[in-house]
Amino acid sequence: MTKFEKVGEFHFITESYLLDFRGRVTIPMIGNYLLHAASNHASVRGFGFTDMTEKQTAWVLSRLAIEINRYPEMSEPVTLYTWIEEVGRIFTSRCFELVDGNGKPVGYARSIWAAIDMQTRRPTPLDVEALSVYISDKVCPIEKPGKIVPVEDETTGVLYQVKYSDLDINGHFNSIKYMEHLLDLFDLDLFRQKEVSRFEIAYLLEGRYGMPLTLHKKETNPDNFTMAICHEGKAICRAMAKWA
């Protein structure tokens, strides 16, 4: 992969220790694949973690939507393609295509990112001209992340406190851990009977070590659930899961 290619290509082999009890890749594991691809795609092009740190800035994931029509199983080769779709003054959107060993797409994802100042934790303007060089016209056929309706005031929350294993390199609640804890709200029997066909999450505030949280879940339509993670009654993220 050269610096000037717009679409990045990354290869993975599913490992048994990364699969769930059904022998399939999980939504959080797919999230890890996406973050790996996004980070490396950005680094090759000069706007990765190290480049941003030198400018006292950092990328933060704002929204993520994943749609899967078939979950890869053990020892299955997976290819992940990623590309930039749009660049704005504050936000940039990145897309993903997940392809199996036969070259057949098994899923897609859309994400929205912002750059923040590492000291103030406030958004900082993007270099639109430099990033726009890498915009691709490759199509991502799934819907963009939308507004997620609050449900935290309508349900009793499950208590949780942010722990060591929840933290990322910046010392904040890891974006994948949000996903893991939200999916843990569902009974195991549901995973036996159905699959999450679309998972969407909006990150609103950063979680920190020791922060007391409440996790909320409500079925808003048949097989459609809305969720939230809250601190002192205020949502730090909201999510939705559609089962099929």
GROMACS .gro file of C-alpha atoms in nm:
model
  244
    1MET     CA    1   0.000   0.000   0.000
    2THR     CA    2   0.149   0.333  -0.108
    3LYS     CA    3   0.093   0.669   0.054
    4PHE     CA    4  -0.119   0.785  -0.238
    5GLU     CA    5  -0.369   0.500  -0.257
    6LYS     CA    6  -0.707   0.617  -0.136
    7VAL     CA    7  -0.851   0.280  -0.029
    8GLY     CA    8  -0.659   0.086   0.233
    9GLU     CA    9  -0.658  -0.295   0.234
   10PHE     CA   10  -0.597  -0.499   0.551
   11HIS     CA   11  -0.598  -0.873   0.611
   12PHE     CA   12  -0.699  -1.072   0.918
   13ILE     CA   13  -0.739  -1.439   1.012
   14THR     CA   14  -1.004  -1.510   1.276
   15GLU     CA   15  -0.856  -1.682   1.582
   16SER     CA   16  -1.040  -1.912   1.823
   17TYR     CA   17  -0.956  -1.698   2.127
   18LEU     CA   18  -1.125  -1.398   1.963
   19LEU     CA   19  -1.456  -1.572   1.890
   20ASP     CA   20  -1.773  -1.598   2.099
   21PHE     CA   21  -1.937  -1.916   2.232
   22ARG     CA   22  -2.092  -1.975   1.887
   23GLY     CA   23  -1.752  -1.974   1.719
   24ARG     CA   24  -1.815  -1.643   1.542
   25VAL     CA   25  -1.650  -1.304   1.536
   26THR     CA   26  -1.824  -1.053   1.765
   27ILE     CA   27  -1.935  -0.697   1.699
   28PRO     CA   28  -1.664  -0.562   1.936
   29MET     CA   29  -1.399  -0.773   1.759
   30ILE     CA   30  -1.510  -0.631   1.427
   31GLY     CA   31  -1.483  -0.290   1.593
   32ASN     CA   32  -1.121  -0.370   1.676
   33TYR     CA   33  -1.056  -0.464   1.312
   34LEU     CA   34  -1.207  -0.131   1.204
   35LEU     CA   35  -0.994   0.072   1.447
   36HIS     CA   36  -0.679  -0.115   1.341
   37ALA     CA   37  -0.750  -0.046   0.974
   38ALA     CA   38  -0.841   0.319   1.035
   39SER     CA   39  -0.529   0.382   1.243
   40ASN     CA   40  -0.292   0.223   0.993
   41HIS     CA   41  -0.461   0.382   0.692
   42ALA     CA   42  -0.419   0.723   0.856
   43SER     CA   43  -0.059   0.660   0.968
   44VAL     CA   44   0.064   0.573   0.618
   45ARG     CA   45  -0.082   0.900   0.492
   46GLY     CA   46   0.068   1.123   0.759
   47PHE     CA   47  -0.226   1.182   0.991
   48GLY     CA   48  -0.203   0.885   1.228
   49PHE     CA   49  -0.158   0.864   1.606
   50THR     CA   50   0.207   0.977   1.612
   51ASP     CA   51   0.151   1.260   1.366
   52MET     CA   52  -0.145   1.390   1.562
   53THR     CA   53   0.038   1.360   1.896
   54GLU     CA   54   0.318   1.580   1.765
   55LYS     CA   55   0.055   1.848   1.707
   56GLN     CA   56  -0.093   1.792   2.054
   57THR     CA   57  -0.411   1.660   1.896
   58ALA     CA   58  -0.582   1.320   1.886
   59TRP     CA   59  -0.851   1.146   1.685
   60VAL     CA   60  -1.172   1.057   1.869
   61LEU     CA   61  -1.446   0.833   1.736
   62SER     CA   62  -1.779   1.015   1.742
   63ARG     CA   63  -2.019   0.772   1.573
   64LEU     CA   64  -2.003   0.420   1.436
   65ALA     CA   65  -2.256   0.206   1.249
   66ILE     CA   66  -2.186  -0.158   1.159
   67GLU     CA   67  -2.405  -0.383   0.944
   68ILE     CA   68  -2.321  -0.754   0.914
   69ASN     CA   69  -2.504  -1.006   0.696
   70ARG     CA   70  -2.277  -1.300   0.789
   71TYR     CA   71  -2.036  -1.327   1.080
   72PRO     CA   72  -1.694  -1.481   0.994
   73GLU     CA   73  -1.610  -1.804   1.176
   74MET     CA   74  -1.289  -1.969   1.303
   75SER     CA   75  -0.974  -1.960   1.086
   76GLU     CA   76  -1.156  -1.765   0.817
   77PRO     CA   77  -0.956  -1.506   0.619
   78VAL     CA   78  -1.108  -1.158   0.625
   79THR     CA   79  -1.013  -0.857   0.416
   80LEU     CA   80  -1.107  -0.510   0.533
   81TYR     CA   81  -1.114  -0.209   0.301
   82THR     CA   82  -1.131   0.144   0.439
   83TRP     CA   83  -1.152   0.488   0.283
   84ILE     CA   84  -1.239   0.850   0.358
   85GLU     CA   85  -1.578   0.957   0.229
   86GLU     CA   86  -1.607   1.320   0.343
   87VAL     CA   87  -1.395   1.583   0.518
   88GLY     CA   88  -1.543   1.882   0.700
   89ARG     CA   89  -1.400   2.154   0.918
   90ILE     CA   90  -1.455   1.952   1.239
   91PHE     CA   91  -1.562   1.601   1.135
   92THR     CA   92  -1.445   1.346   0.881
   93SER     CA   93  -1.631   1.031   0.776
   94ARG     CA   94  -1.462   0.699   0.708
   95CYS     CA   95  -1.619   0.386   0.555
   96PHE     CA   96  -1.533   0.016   0.567
   97GLU     CA   97  -1.610  -0.297   0.367
   98LEU     CA   98  -1.561  -0.643   0.520
   99VAL     CA   99  -1.498  -0.922   0.266
  100ASP     CA  100  -1.465  -1.299   0.319
  101GLY     CA  101  -1.209  -1.537   0.169
  102ASN     CA  102  -1.424  -1.583  -0.142
  103GLY     CA  103  -1.424  -1.211  -0.211
  104LYS     CA  104  -1.787  -1.170  -0.101
  105PRO     CA  105  -1.881  -0.868   0.114
  106VAL     CA  106  -2.017  -0.979   0.453
  107GLY     CA  107  -2.051  -0.638   0.613
  108TYR     CA  108  -2.001  -0.262   0.598
  109ALA     CA  109  -1.942   0.014   0.847
  110ARG     CA  110  -1.955   0.393   0.861
  111SER     CA  111  -1.773   0.607   1.115
  112ILE     CA  112  -1.743   0.975   1.203
  113TRP     CA  113  -1.427   1.114   1.360
  114ALA     CA  114  -1.317   1.444   1.512
  115ALA     CA  115  -0.977   1.579   1.612
  116ILE     CA  116  -0.947   1.722   1.963
  117ASP     CA  117  -0.685   1.926   2.145
  118MET     CA  118  -0.515   1.692   2.395
  119GLN     CA  119  -0.503   1.961   2.664
  120THR     CA  120  -0.846   2.118   2.640
  121ARG     CA  121  -1.023   1.805   2.504
  122ARG     CA  122  -1.210   2.040   2.271
  123PRO     CA  123  -1.255   1.990   1.893
  124THR     CA  124  -0.987   2.142   1.675
  125PRO     CA  125  -1.022   2.229   1.303
  126LEU     CA  126  -0.910   1.968   1.052
  127ASP     CA  127  -0.665   2.026   0.768
  128VAL     CA  128  -0.938   1.994   0.507
  129GLU     CA  129  -0.709   2.045   0.209
  130ALA     CA  130  -0.458   1.778   0.314
  131LEU     CA  131  -0.721   1.520   0.410
  132SER     CA  132  -0.936   1.578   0.102
  133VAL     CA  133  -0.661   1.436  -0.118
  134TYR     CA  134  -0.761   1.091   0.011
  135ILE     CA  135  -1.136   1.114  -0.041
  136SER     CA  136  -1.258   0.812  -0.240
  137ASP     CA  137  -1.576   0.770  -0.444
  138LYS     CA  138  -1.603   0.403  -0.340
  139VAL     CA  139  -1.963   0.336  -0.237
  140CYS     CA  140  -2.070   0.231   0.113
  141PRO     CA  141  -2.428   0.099   0.076
  142ILE     CA  142  -2.548   0.126   0.438
  143GLU     CA  143  -2.725   0.418   0.603
  144LYS     CA  144  -2.524   0.685   0.779
  145PRO     CA  145  -2.537   0.695   1.160
  146GLY     CA  146  -2.850   0.878   1.274
  147LYS     CA  147  -2.993   1.028   1.589
  148ILE     CA  148  -3.050   0.776   1.867
  149VAL     CA  149  -3.353   0.843   2.084
  150PRO     CA  150  -3.281   0.871   2.460
  151VAL     CA  151  -3.419   0.586   2.671
  152GLU     CA  152  -3.221   0.629   2.992
  153ASP     CA  153  -3.506   0.808   3.174
  154GLU     CA  154  -3.746   0.524   3.094
  155THR     CA  155  -3.553   0.227   3.234
  156THR     CA  156  -3.373   0.122   3.550
  157GLY     CA  157  -3.000   0.112   3.488
  158VAL     CA  158  -2.754  -0.169   3.555
  159LEU     CA  159  -2.474  -0.040   3.777
  160TYR     CA  160  -2.112  -0.047   3.659
  161GLN     CA  161  -1.787   0.129   3.749
  162VAL     CA  162  -1.506   0.199   3.500
  163LYS     CA  163  -1.208  -0.029   3.570
  164TYR     CA  164  -0.845  -0.067   3.462
  165SER     CA  165  -0.930  -0.305   3.175
  166ASP     CA  166  -1.175  -0.047   3.034
  167LEU     CA  167  -0.907   0.217   2.969
  168ASP     CA  168  -0.734   0.302   2.641
  169ILE     CA  169  -0.392   0.455   2.575
  170ASN     CA  170  -0.528   0.799   2.664
  171GLY     CA  171  -0.655   0.675   3.001
  172HIS     CA  172  -1.020   0.703   2.897
  173PHE     CA  173  -1.301   0.452   2.856
  174ASN     CA  174  -1.205   0.246   2.549
  175SER     CA  175  -1.455   0.287   2.265
  176ILE     CA  176  -1.477  -0.091   2.216
  177LYS     CA  177  -1.551  -0.144   2.586
  178TYR     CA  178  -1.864   0.069   2.552
  179MET     CA  179  -1.982  -0.181   2.289
  180GLU     CA  180  -1.894  -0.487   2.499
  181HIS     CA  181  -2.080  -0.364   2.807
  182LEU     CA  182  -2.389  -0.269   2.605
  183LEU     CA  183  -2.407  -0.608   2.433
  184ASP     CA  184  -2.369  -0.777   2.773
  185LEU     CA  185  -2.715  -0.639   2.856
  186PHE     CA  186  -2.871  -0.902   2.628
  187ASP     CA  187  -2.956  -1.256   2.738
  188LEU     CA  188  -2.746  -1.540   2.599
  189ASP     CA  189  -3.054  -1.706   2.449
  190LEU     CA  190  -3.103  -1.411   2.216
  191PHE     CA  191  -2.753  -1.467   2.075
  192ARG     CA  192  -2.843  -1.834   2.022
  193GLN     CA  193  -3.156  -1.746   1.828
  194LYS     CA  194  -3.064  -1.430   1.635
  195GLU     CA  195  -2.782  -1.207   1.512
  196VAL     CA  196  -2.718  -0.835   1.545
  197SER     CA  197  -2.769  -0.715   1.189
  198ARG     CA  198  -2.696  -0.348   1.264
  199PHE     CA  199  -2.521  -0.192   1.562
  200GLU     CA  200  -2.489   0.182   1.596
  201ILE     CA  201  -2.325   0.388   1.869
  202ALA     CA  202  -2.281   0.759   1.939
  203TYR     CA  203  -2.003   0.862   2.178
  204LEU     CA  204  -2.104   1.173   2.371
  205LEU     CA  205  -1.864   1.212   2.664
  206GLU     CA  206  -1.539   1.049   2.776
  207GLY     CA  207  -1.554   0.797   3.059
  208ARG     CA  208  -1.277   0.790   3.319
  209TYR     CA  209  -1.139   0.543   3.572
  210GLY     CA  210  -1.363   0.488   3.873
  211MET     CA  211  -1.659   0.666   3.714
  212PRO     CA  212  -1.991   0.516   3.837
  213LEU     CA  213  -2.218   0.434   3.545
  214THR     CA  214  -2.566   0.303   3.474
  215LEU     CA  215  -2.639   0.096   3.162
  216HIS     CA  216  -2.986   0.114   3.008
  217LYS     CA  217  -3.170  -0.093   2.745
  218LYS     CA  218  -3.521  -0.075   2.598
  219GLU     CA  219  -3.692  -0.259   2.313
  220THR     CA  220  -3.838   0.031   2.112
  221ASN     CA  221  -3.971  -0.187   1.827
  222PRO     CA  222  -3.973  -0.565   1.775
  223ASP     CA  223  -3.609  -0.680   1.759
  224ASN     CA  224  -3.491  -0.316   1.782
  225PHE     CA  225  -3.325  -0.203   2.103
  226THR     CA  226  -3.201   0.137   2.213
  227MET     CA  227  -2.935   0.163   2.485
  228ALA     CA  228  -2.739   0.419   2.683
  229ILE     CA  229  -2.451   0.442   2.927
  230CYS     CA  230  -2.496   0.724   3.178
  231HIS     CA  231  -2.298   0.902   3.447
  232GLU     CA  232  -2.499   1.087   3.710
  233GLY     CA  233  -2.804   1.070   3.488
  234LYS     CA  234  -2.631   1.213   3.179
  235ALA     CA  235  -2.563   0.990   2.878
  236ILE     CA  236  -2.198   0.944   2.785
  237CYS     CA  237  -2.305   0.727   2.489
  238ARG     CA  238  -2.619   0.601   2.319
  239ALA     CA  239  -2.653   0.297   2.097
  240MET     CA  240  -2.900   0.083   1.906
  241ALA     CA  241  -2.902  -0.281   1.804
  242LYS     CA  242  -3.122  -0.439   1.540
  243TRP     CA  243  -3.159  -0.817   1.559
  244ALA     CA  244  -3.250  -1.052   1.276
   0.00000   0.00000   0.00000
